[in-house]
GROMACS .gro file of N, CA and C in nm:
model
  420
    1MET      N    1  -4.918   0.704  -3.159
    1MET     CA    2  -4.856   0.617  -3.027
    1MET      C    3  -4.744   0.555  -3.078
    2LYS      N    4  -4.660   0.499  -3.205
    2LYS     CA    5  -4.571   0.436  -3.276
    2LYS      C    6  -4.425   0.575  -3.210
    3THR      N    7  -4.499   0.656  -3.273
    3THR     CA    8  -4.398   0.766  -3.236
    3THR      C    9  -4.334   0.825  -3.083
    4LYS      N   10  -4.468   0.798  -2.998
    4LYS     CA   11  -4.445   0.842  -2.877
    4LYS      C   12  -4.331   0.695  -2.819
    5VAL      N   13  -4.345   0.620  -2.859
    5VAL     CA   14  -4.321   0.479  -2.803
    5VAL      C   15  -4.150   0.496  -2.851
    6LEU      N   16  -4.145   0.529  -2.980
    6LEU     CA   17  -3.993   0.546  -3.041
    6LEU      C   18  -3.925   0.630  -2.998
    7SER      N   19  -3.986   0.755  -2.936
    7SER     CA   20  -3.955   0.875  -2.869
    7SER      C   21  -3.880   0.838  -2.742
    8LEU      N   22  -3.948   0.757  -2.667
    8LEU     CA   23  -3.898   0.700  -2.544
    8LEU      C   24  -3.808   0.642  -2.565
    9ALA      N   25  -3.761   0.535  -2.639
    9ALA     CA   26  -3.691   0.448  -2.663
    9ALA      C   27  -3.586   0.508  -2.681
   10LEU      N   28  -3.606   0.638  -2.774
   10LEU     CA   29  -3.460   0.702  -2.802
   10LEU      C   30  -3.423   0.734  -2.659
   11PHE      N   31  -3.496   0.827  -2.641
   11PHE     CA   32  -3.443   0.896  -2.521
   11PHE      C   33  -3.398   0.847  -2.427
   12VAL      N   34  -3.471   0.695  -2.377
   12VAL     CA   35  -3.394   0.603  -2.267
   12VAL      C   36  -3.270   0.561  -2.316
   13ALA      N   37  -3.267   0.531  -2.472
   13ALA     CA   38  -3.117   0.481  -2.535
   13ALA      C   39  -3.030   0.587  -2.462
   14LEU      N   40  -3.047   0.725  -2.531
   14LEU     CA   41  -2.962   0.825  -2.508
   14LEU      C   42  -2.935   0.849  -2.355
   15VAL      N   43  -3.031   0.852  -2.244
   15VAL     CA   44  -2.972   0.882  -2.123
   15VAL      C   45  -2.871   0.732  -2.066
   16SER      N   46  -2.900   0.578  -2.141
   16SER     CA   47  -2.847   0.522  -2.093
   16SER      C   48  -2.675   0.522  -2.148
   17VAL      N   49  -2.685   0.585  -2.283
   17VAL     CA   50  -2.537   0.604  -2.351
   17VAL      C   51  -2.481   0.681  -2.260
   18SER      N   52  -2.532   0.777  -2.211
   18SER     CA   53  -2.470   0.923  -2.126
   18SER      C   54  -2.422   0.860  -1.996
   19PHE      N   55  -2.540   0.805  -1.923
   19PHE     CA   56  -2.488   0.760  -1.819
   19PHE      C   57  -2.318   0.628  -1.795
   20VAL      N   58  -2.348   0.562  -1.899
   20VAL     CA   59  -2.203   0.468  -1.914
   20VAL      C   60  -2.110   0.517  -1.967
   21ALA      N   61  -2.105   0.624  -2.041
   21ALA     CA   62  -1.993   0.734  -2.096
   21ALA      C   63  -1.937   0.814  -1.982
   22LYS      N   64  -2.005   0.836  -1.886
   22LYS     CA   65  -1.985   0.948  -1.776
   22LYS      C   66  -1.919   0.820  -1.679
   23ASN      N   67  -1.962   0.733  -1.639
   23ASN     CA   68  -1.924   0.604  -1.520
   23ASN      C   69  -1.779   0.571  -1.588
   24TRP      N   70  -1.782   0.559  -1.729
   24TRP     CA   71  -1.660   0.475  -1.754
   24TRP      C   72  -1.541   0.563  -1.751
   25ASP      N   73  -1.595   0.705  -1.781
   25ASP     CA   74  -1.457   0.854  -1.774
   25ASP      C   75  -1.438   0.866  -1.630
   26SER      N   76  -1.491   0.864  -1.550
   26SER     CA   77  -1.489   0.856  -1.397
   26SER      C   78  -1.360   0.733  -1.376
   27ASN      N   79  -1.431   0.583  -1.417
   27ASN     CA   80  -1.360   0.485  -1.370
   27ASN      C   81  -1.233   0.503  -1.453
   28SER      N   82  -1.195   0.533  -1.545
   28SER     CA   83  -1.093   0.515  -1.598
   28SER      C   84  -0.983   0.658  -1.557
   29LYS      N   85  -1.014   0.752  -1.517
   29LYS     CA   86  -0.961   0.820  -1.442
   29LYS      C   87  -0.925   0.747  -1.286
   30GLN      N   88  -1.014   0.737  -1.199
   30GLN     CA   89  -0.965   0.629  -1.125
   30GLN      C   90  -0.849   0.549  -1.132
   31VAL      N   91  -0.842   0.468  -1.219
   31VAL     CA   92  -0.760   0.367  -1.258
   31VAL      C   93  -0.651   0.449  -1.285
   32LEU      N   94  -0.635   0.541  -1.396
   32LEU     CA   95  -0.503   0.640  -1.404
   32LEU      C   96  -0.482   0.659  -1.308
   33GLN      N   97  -0.521   0.746  -1.212
   33GLN     CA   98  -0.501   0.791  -1.074
   33GLN      C   99  -0.426   0.687  -0.955
   34THR      N  100  -0.463   0.555  -0.979
   34THR     CA  101  -0.401   0.469  -0.883
   34THR      C  102  -0.271   0.389  -0.922
   35ASN      N  103  -0.279   0.439  -1.100
   35ASN     CA  104  -0.126   0.373  -1.163
   35ASN      C  105  -0.032   0.489  -1.199
   36THR      N  106  -0.080   0.628  -1.197
   36THR     CA  107  -0.013   0.712  -1.200
   36THR      C  108   0.009   0.802  -1.078
   37MET      N  109   0.160   0.816  -1.053
   37MET     CA  110   0.201   0.899  -0.965
   37MET      C  111   0.170   1.087  -0.960
   38GLU      N  112   0.093   1.134  -0.923
   38GLU     CA  113   0.058   1.273  -0.933
   38GLU      C  114   0.147   1.391  -0.865
   39THR      N  115   0.179   1.470  -0.901
   39THR     CA  116   0.311   1.575  -0.847
   39THR      C  117   0.332   1.559  -0.693
   40ASP      N  118   0.193   1.597  -0.659
   40ASP     CA  119   0.217   1.628  -0.519
   40ASP      C  120   0.181   1.482  -0.405
   41SER      N  121   0.141   1.364  -0.473
   41SER     CA  122   0.127   1.232  -0.430
   41SER      C  123   0.247   1.149  -0.375
   42LEU      N  124   0.253   1.062  -0.276
   42LEU     CA  125   0.366   1.023  -0.234
   42LEU      C  126   0.310   0.843  -0.200
   43LEU      N  127   0.401   0.724  -0.240
   43LEU     CA  128   0.379   0.591  -0.247
   43LEU      C  129   0.399   0.562  -0.107
   44ARG      N  130   0.291   0.494  -0.066
   44ARG     CA  131   0.343   0.464   0.097
   44ARG      C  132   0.323   0.311   0.113
   45HIS      N  133   0.427   0.237   0.168
   45HIS     CA  134   0.408   0.106   0.173
   45HIS      C  135   0.416   0.079   0.322
   46VAL      N  136   0.317   0.073   0.408
   46VAL     CA  137   0.300   0.008   0.525
   46VAL      C  138   0.331  -0.121   0.580
   47VAL      N  139   0.373  -0.170   0.621
   47VAL     CA  140   0.438  -0.318   0.704
   47VAL      C  141   0.381  -0.342   0.869
   48LEU      N  142   0.319  -0.426   0.869
   48LEU     CA  143   0.299  -0.460   1.010
   48LEU      C  144   0.327  -0.616   1.015
   49PHE      N  145   0.417  -0.642   1.162
   49PHE     CA  146   0.469  -0.802   1.185
   49PHE      C  147   0.374  -0.825   1.297
   50LYS      N  148   0.369  -0.943   1.315
   50LYS     CA  149   0.367  -1.002   1.453
   50LYS      C  150   0.422  -1.126   1.485
   51PHE      N  151   0.497  -1.107   1.554
   51PHE     CA  152   0.627  -1.191   1.593
   51PHE      C  153   0.535  -1.336   1.629
   52LYS      N  154   0.644  -1.419   1.644
   52LYS     CA  155   0.629  -1.568   1.668
   52LYS      C  156   0.634  -1.557   1.870
   53GLU      N  157   0.547  -1.617   1.904
   53GLU     CA  158   0.519  -1.626   2.027
   53GLU      C  159   0.629  -1.691   2.113
   54GLY      N  160   0.724  -1.612   2.220
   54GLY     CA  161   0.844  -1.660   2.210
   54GLY      C  162   0.972  -1.583   2.170
   55THR      N  163   0.962  -1.509   2.103
   55THR     CA  164   1.049  -1.441   2.003
   55THR      C  165   1.127  -1.359   2.116
   56SER      N  166   1.259  -1.354   2.134
   56SER     CA  167   1.314  -1.267   2.233
   56SER      C  168   1.339  -1.116   2.198
   57GLU      N  169   1.370  -1.058   2.278
   57GLU     CA  170   1.368  -0.901   2.236
   57GLU      C  171   1.512  -0.889   2.180
   58LYS      N  172   1.631  -0.970   2.186
   58LYS     CA  173   1.738  -0.964   2.131
   58LYS      C  174   1.696  -0.967   1.986
   59ASP      N  175   1.601  -1.094   1.948
   59ASP     CA  176   1.576  -1.066   1.783
   59ASP      C  177   1.503  -0.985   1.771
   60ILE      N  178   1.382  -0.938   1.825
   60ILE     CA  179   1.275  -0.836   1.774
   60ILE      C  180   1.385  -0.752   1.740
   61THR      N  181   1.484  -0.678   1.844
   61THR     CA  182   1.573  -0.585   1.811
   61THR      C  183   1.670  -0.578   1.649
   62LYS      N  184   1.714  -0.730   1.632
   62LYS     CA  185   1.778  -0.743   1.529
   62LYS      C  186   1.695  -0.700   1.418
   63VAL      N  187   1.567  -0.738   1.421
   63VAL     CA  188   1.510  -0.688   1.301
   63VAL      C  189   1.440  -0.554   1.291
   64GLN      N  190   1.420  -0.523   1.400
   64GLN     CA  191   1.418  -0.364   1.410
   64GLN      C  192   1.506  -0.278   1.345
   65ASP      N  193   1.661  -0.344   1.395
   65ASP     CA  194   1.757  -0.225   1.301
   65ASP      C  195   1.835  -0.289   1.186
   66ALA      N  196   1.798  -0.387   1.165
   66ALA     CA  197   1.767  -0.443   0.989
   66ALA      C  198   1.674  -0.373   0.920
   67PHE      N  199   1.568  -0.342   0.939
   67PHE     CA  200   1.476  -0.255   0.917
   67PHE      C  201   1.501  -0.143   0.887
   68SER      N  202   1.571  -0.028   0.973
   68SER     CA  203   1.583   0.086   1.023
   68SER      C  204   1.739   0.101   0.902
   69ALA      N  205   1.814   0.030   0.903
   69ALA     CA  206   1.901   0.052   0.799
   69ALA      C  207   1.888   0.072   0.681
   70LEU      N  208   1.764   0.007   0.647
   70LEU     CA  209   1.763   0.013   0.478
   70LEU      C  210   1.755   0.145   0.410
   71PRO      N  211   1.719   0.248   0.472
   71PRO     CA  212   1.701   0.372   0.415
   71PRO      C  213   1.876   0.420   0.372
   72SER      N  214   1.920   0.422   0.442
   72SER     CA  215   2.094   0.441   0.427
   72SER      C  216   2.130   0.320   0.295
   73LYS      N  217   2.067   0.233   0.295
   73LYS     CA  218   2.106   0.106   0.215
   73LYS      C  219   2.074   0.141   0.075
   74ILE      N  220   1.949   0.198   0.058
   74ILE     CA  221   1.842   0.173  -0.052
   74ILE      C  222   1.795   0.342  -0.111
   75SER      N  223   1.831   0.394  -0.191
   75SER     CA  224   1.825   0.544  -0.205
   75SER      C  225   1.675   0.551  -0.250
   76GLU      N  226   1.636   0.499  -0.290
   76GLU     CA  227   1.511   0.473  -0.334
   76GLU      C  228   1.372   0.497  -0.230
   77ILE      N  229   1.424   0.467  -0.101
   77ILE     CA  230   1.336   0.496   0.001
   77ILE      C  231   1.345   0.662   0.035
   78ALA      N  232   1.224   0.698   0.005
   78ALA     CA  233   1.230   0.859   0.047
   78ALA      C  234   1.218   0.892   0.202
   79GLY      N  235   1.124   0.815   0.237
   79GLY     CA  236   1.055   0.821   0.391
   79GLY      C  237   1.092   0.683   0.467
   80TYR      N  238   1.133   0.731   0.613
   80TYR     CA  239   1.076   0.589   0.681
   80TYR      C  240   1.069   0.613   0.854
   81GLU      N  241   1.010   0.517   0.915
   81GLU     CA  242   0.960   0.569   1.027
   81GLU      C  243   0.911   0.449   1.068
   82TRP      N  244   0.910   0.432   1.210
   82TRP     CA  245   0.862   0.285   1.259
   82TRP      C  246   0.814   0.311   1.358
   83GLY      N  247   0.748   0.223   1.458
   83GLY     CA  248   0.689   0.231   1.565
   83GLY      C  249   0.613   0.140   1.649
   84LEU      N  250   0.591   0.122   1.758
   84LEU     CA  251   0.521  -0.018   1.821
   84LEU      C  252   0.400   0.030   1.851
   85ASN      N  253   0.272  -0.082   1.772
   85ASN     CA  254   0.139  -0.019   1.845
   85ASN      C  255   0.135   0.004   1.992
   86ASN      N  256   0.057   0.081   2.032
   86ASN     CA  257   0.002   0.139   2.128
   86ASN      C  258  -0.157   0.196   2.135
   87SER      N  259  -0.248   0.132   2.064
   87SER     CA  260  -0.391   0.159   2.017
   87SER      C  261  -0.453   0.096   2.170
   88PRO      N  262  -0.562   0.171   2.186
   88PRO     CA  263  -0.633   0.097   2.320
   88PRO      C  264  -0.745   0.014   2.285
   89GLU      N  265  -0.742  -0.004   2.154
   89GLU     CA  266  -0.890  -0.013   2.098
   89GLU      C  267  -0.889  -0.200   2.103
   90GLY      N  268  -0.756  -0.235   2.109
   90GLY     CA  269  -0.725  -0.425   2.144
   90GLY      C  270  -0.776  -0.462   2.028
   91LEU      N  271  -0.780  -0.435   1.901
   91LEU     CA  272  -0.793  -0.466   1.761
   91LEU      C  273  -0.665  -0.540   1.646
   92GLU      N  274  -0.546  -0.491   1.759
   92GLU     CA  275  -0.422  -0.542   1.661
   92GLU      C  276  -0.375  -0.664   1.618
   93LYS      N  277  -0.514  -0.750   1.679
   93LYS     CA  278  -0.460  -0.894   1.608
   93LYS      C  279  -0.364  -0.951   1.635
   94GLY      N  280  -0.270  -0.915   1.756
   94GLY     CA  281  -0.113  -0.995   1.760
   94GLY      C  282   0.010  -0.922   1.653
   95PHE      N  283  -0.029  -0.824   1.599
   95PHE     CA  284   0.038  -0.728   1.509
   95PHE      C  285   0.087  -0.622   1.624
   96THR      N  286   0.207  -0.588   1.649
   96THR     CA  287   0.295  -0.499   1.732
   96THR      C  288   0.394  -0.394   1.643
   97HIS      N  289   0.443  -0.435   1.544
   97HIS     CA  290   0.533  -0.336   1.492
   97HIS      C  291   0.481  -0.281   1.348
   98CYS      N  292   0.478  -0.137   1.334
   98CYS     CA  293   0.430  -0.098   1.220
   98CYS      C  294   0.579  -0.030   1.138
   99PHE      N  295   0.599  -0.053   1.048
   99PHE     CA  296   0.733   0.009   0.955
   99PHE      C  297   0.656   0.091   0.828
  100PHE      N  298   0.713   0.200   0.815
  100PHE     CA  299   0.608   0.285   0.721
  100PHE      C  300   0.713   0.344   0.616
  101LEU      N  301   0.720   0.292   0.493
  101LEU     CA  302   0.791   0.375   0.402
  101LEU      C  303   0.748   0.451   0.306
  102THR      N  304   0.824   0.544   0.256
  102THR     CA  305   0.744   0.641   0.151
  102THR      C  306   0.871   0.625   0.014
  103PHE      N  307   0.790   0.619  -0.087
  103PHE     CA  308   0.836   0.603  -0.226
  103PHE      C  309   0.748   0.737  -0.338
  104LYS      N  310   0.841   0.768  -0.388
  104LYS     CA  311   0.829   0.873  -0.493
  104LYS      C  312   0.774   0.806  -0.620
  105SER      N  313   0.765   0.685  -0.676
  105SER     CA  314   0.727   0.653  -0.740
  105SER      C  315   0.679   0.494  -0.747
  106GLU      N  316   0.625   0.386  -0.842
  106GLU     CA  317   0.604   0.270  -0.826
  106GLU      C  318   0.759   0.246  -0.896
  107GLU      N  319   0.806   0.292  -0.995
  107GLU     CA  320   0.967   0.256  -1.000
  107GLU      C  321   1.048   0.206  -0.904
  108ASP      N  322   1.034   0.317  -0.811
  108ASP     CA  323   1.101   0.334  -0.660
  108ASP      C  324   1.078   0.202  -0.631
  109ARG      N  325   0.931   0.178  -0.574
  109ARG     CA  326   0.919   0.043  -0.486
  109ARG      C  327   0.943  -0.047  -0.565
  110ALA      N  328   0.952  -0.088  -0.696
  110ALA     CA  329   0.988  -0.211  -0.763
  110ALA      C  330   1.147  -0.223  -0.743
  111VAL      N  331   1.248  -0.107  -0.736
  111VAL     CA  332   1.387  -0.134  -0.714
  111VAL      C  333   1.399  -0.184  -0.531
  112TYR      N  334   1.319  -0.147  -0.451
  112TYR     CA  335   1.340  -0.180  -0.346
  112TYR      C  336   1.277  -0.338  -0.291
  113LEU      N  337   1.164  -0.362  -0.339
  113LEU     CA  338   1.130  -0.491  -0.343
  113LEU      C  339   1.244  -0.616  -0.320
  114PRO      N  340   1.280  -0.621  -0.449
  114PRO     CA  341   1.392  -0.711  -0.493
  114PRO      C  342   1.541  -0.696  -0.444
  115HIS      N  343   1.558  -0.570  -0.406
  115HIS     CA  344   1.675  -0.540  -0.368
  115HIS      C  345   1.776  -0.635  -0.255
  116PRO      N  346   1.889  -0.641  -0.267
  116PRO     CA  347   1.928  -0.755  -0.175
  116PRO      C  348   1.927  -0.724  -0.031
  117ASP      N  349   1.924  -0.600   0.005
  117ASP     CA  350   1.960  -0.571   0.118
  117ASP      C  351   1.809  -0.593   0.204
  118HIS      N  352   1.737  -0.543   0.114
  118HIS     CA  353   1.556  -0.586   0.131
  118HIS      C  354   1.544  -0.742   0.169
  119LYS      N  355   1.604  -0.834   0.068
  119LYS     CA  356   1.592  -0.952   0.094
  119LYS      C  357   1.694  -1.014   0.230
  120ALA      N  358   1.809  -0.922   0.241
  120ALA     CA  359   1.869  -0.985   0.378
  120ALA      C  360   1.781  -0.953   0.477
  121LEU      N  361   1.696  -0.853   0.492
  121LEU     CA  362   1.593  -0.833   0.602
  121LEU      C  363   1.508  -0.902   0.617
  122VAL      N  364   1.462  -0.985   0.531
  122VAL     CA  365   1.376  -1.067   0.511
  122VAL      C  366   1.455  -1.220   0.580
  123GLN      N  367   1.536  -1.224   0.558
  123GLN     CA  368   1.660  -1.360   0.608
  123GLN      C  369   1.625  -1.341   0.767
  124VAL      N  370   1.667  -1.235   0.819
  124VAL     CA  371   1.673  -1.214   0.938
  124VAL      C  372   1.525  -1.207   0.997
  125LEU      N  373   1.441  -1.178   0.936
  125LEU     CA  374   1.339  -1.168   1.001
  125LEU      C  375   1.225  -1.283   0.989
  126GLY      N  376   1.229  -1.359   0.922
  126GLY     CA  377   1.200  -1.515   0.838
  126GLY      C  378   1.174  -1.599   0.977
  127PRO      N  379   1.255  -1.616   1.049
  127PRO     CA  380   1.264  -1.753   1.161
  127PRO      C  381   1.170  -1.704   1.307
  128HIS      N  382   1.132  -1.550   1.282
  128HIS     CA  383   1.074  -1.520   1.395
  128HIS      C  384   0.912  -1.469   1.352
  129LEU      N  385   0.895  -1.448   1.236
  129LEU     CA  386   0.775  -1.411   1.191
  129LEU      C  387   0.628  -1.485   1.203
  130ASP      N  388   0.563  -1.439   1.211
  130ASP     CA  389   0.425  -1.549   1.268
  130ASP      C  390   0.318  -1.485   1.152
  131ASP      N  391   0.325  -1.353   1.137
  131ASP     CA  392   0.235  -1.311   1.035
  131ASP      C  393   0.255  -1.152   1.031
  132VAL      N  394   0.268  -1.123   0.867
  132VAL     CA  395   0.282  -0.987   0.825
  132VAL      C  396   0.183  -0.947   0.741
  133LEU      N  397   0.139  -0.809   0.744
  133LEU     CA  398   0.077  -0.754   0.633
  133LEU      C  399   0.127  -0.631   0.590
  134VAL      N  400   0.082  -0.629   0.472
  134VAL     CA  401   0.155  -0.513   0.367
  134VAL      C  402   0.031  -0.442   0.320
  135ILE      N  403   0.002  -0.299   0.293
  135ILE     CA  404  -0.035  -0.224   0.241
  135ILE      C  405   0.013  -0.105   0.174
  136ASP      N  406   0.003  -0.100   0.048
  136ASP     CA  407   0.057   0.028   0.004
  136ASP      C  408  -0.060   0.129  -0.065
  137TYR      N  409  -0.046   0.267  -0.056
  137TYR     CA  410  -0.123   0.325  -0.136
  137TYR      C  411  -0.098   0.456  -0.164
  138TRP      N  412  -0.109   0.514  -0.265
  138TRP     CA  413  -0.082   0.682  -0.303
  138TRP      C  414  -0.154   0.769  -0.228
  139THR      N  415  -0.114   0.858  -0.143
  139THR     CA  416  -0.144   0.955  -0.073
  139THR      C  417  -0.250   1.076  -0.169
  140LYS      N  418  -0.354   1.155  -0.085
  140LYS     CA  419  -0.411   1.228  -0.163
  140LYS      C  420  -0.384   1.372  -0.136
   0.00000   0.00000   0.00000
């Protein structure tokens, strides 16, 4: 009887260790993938703006123009596009403008964020901004 209990306990322990080791390995790979650029991956930086009620078209155009000028001023920006929300779902929560930047590495994004021209955009935008949403992700 003791041998059966001991064998069962040993079996359970081995299965548990295998399960933990397998999950740790897959979790560590996931962490490495999110922190390391793969050769065919790109870092996307998605920025959504909700302007204050009453912001003039002229002021919104200034913001659009300032954002659109960044790729010519910051060489680390590998790709850029922007557009206005036109979703029929009605889930935009007041966000109207989407700006979509591409970087080749986290280091390139790290140059962009504190860059003087990016900070100048923030100064133009600041008085008119009601809310902002930013999401970054690696492409798969």
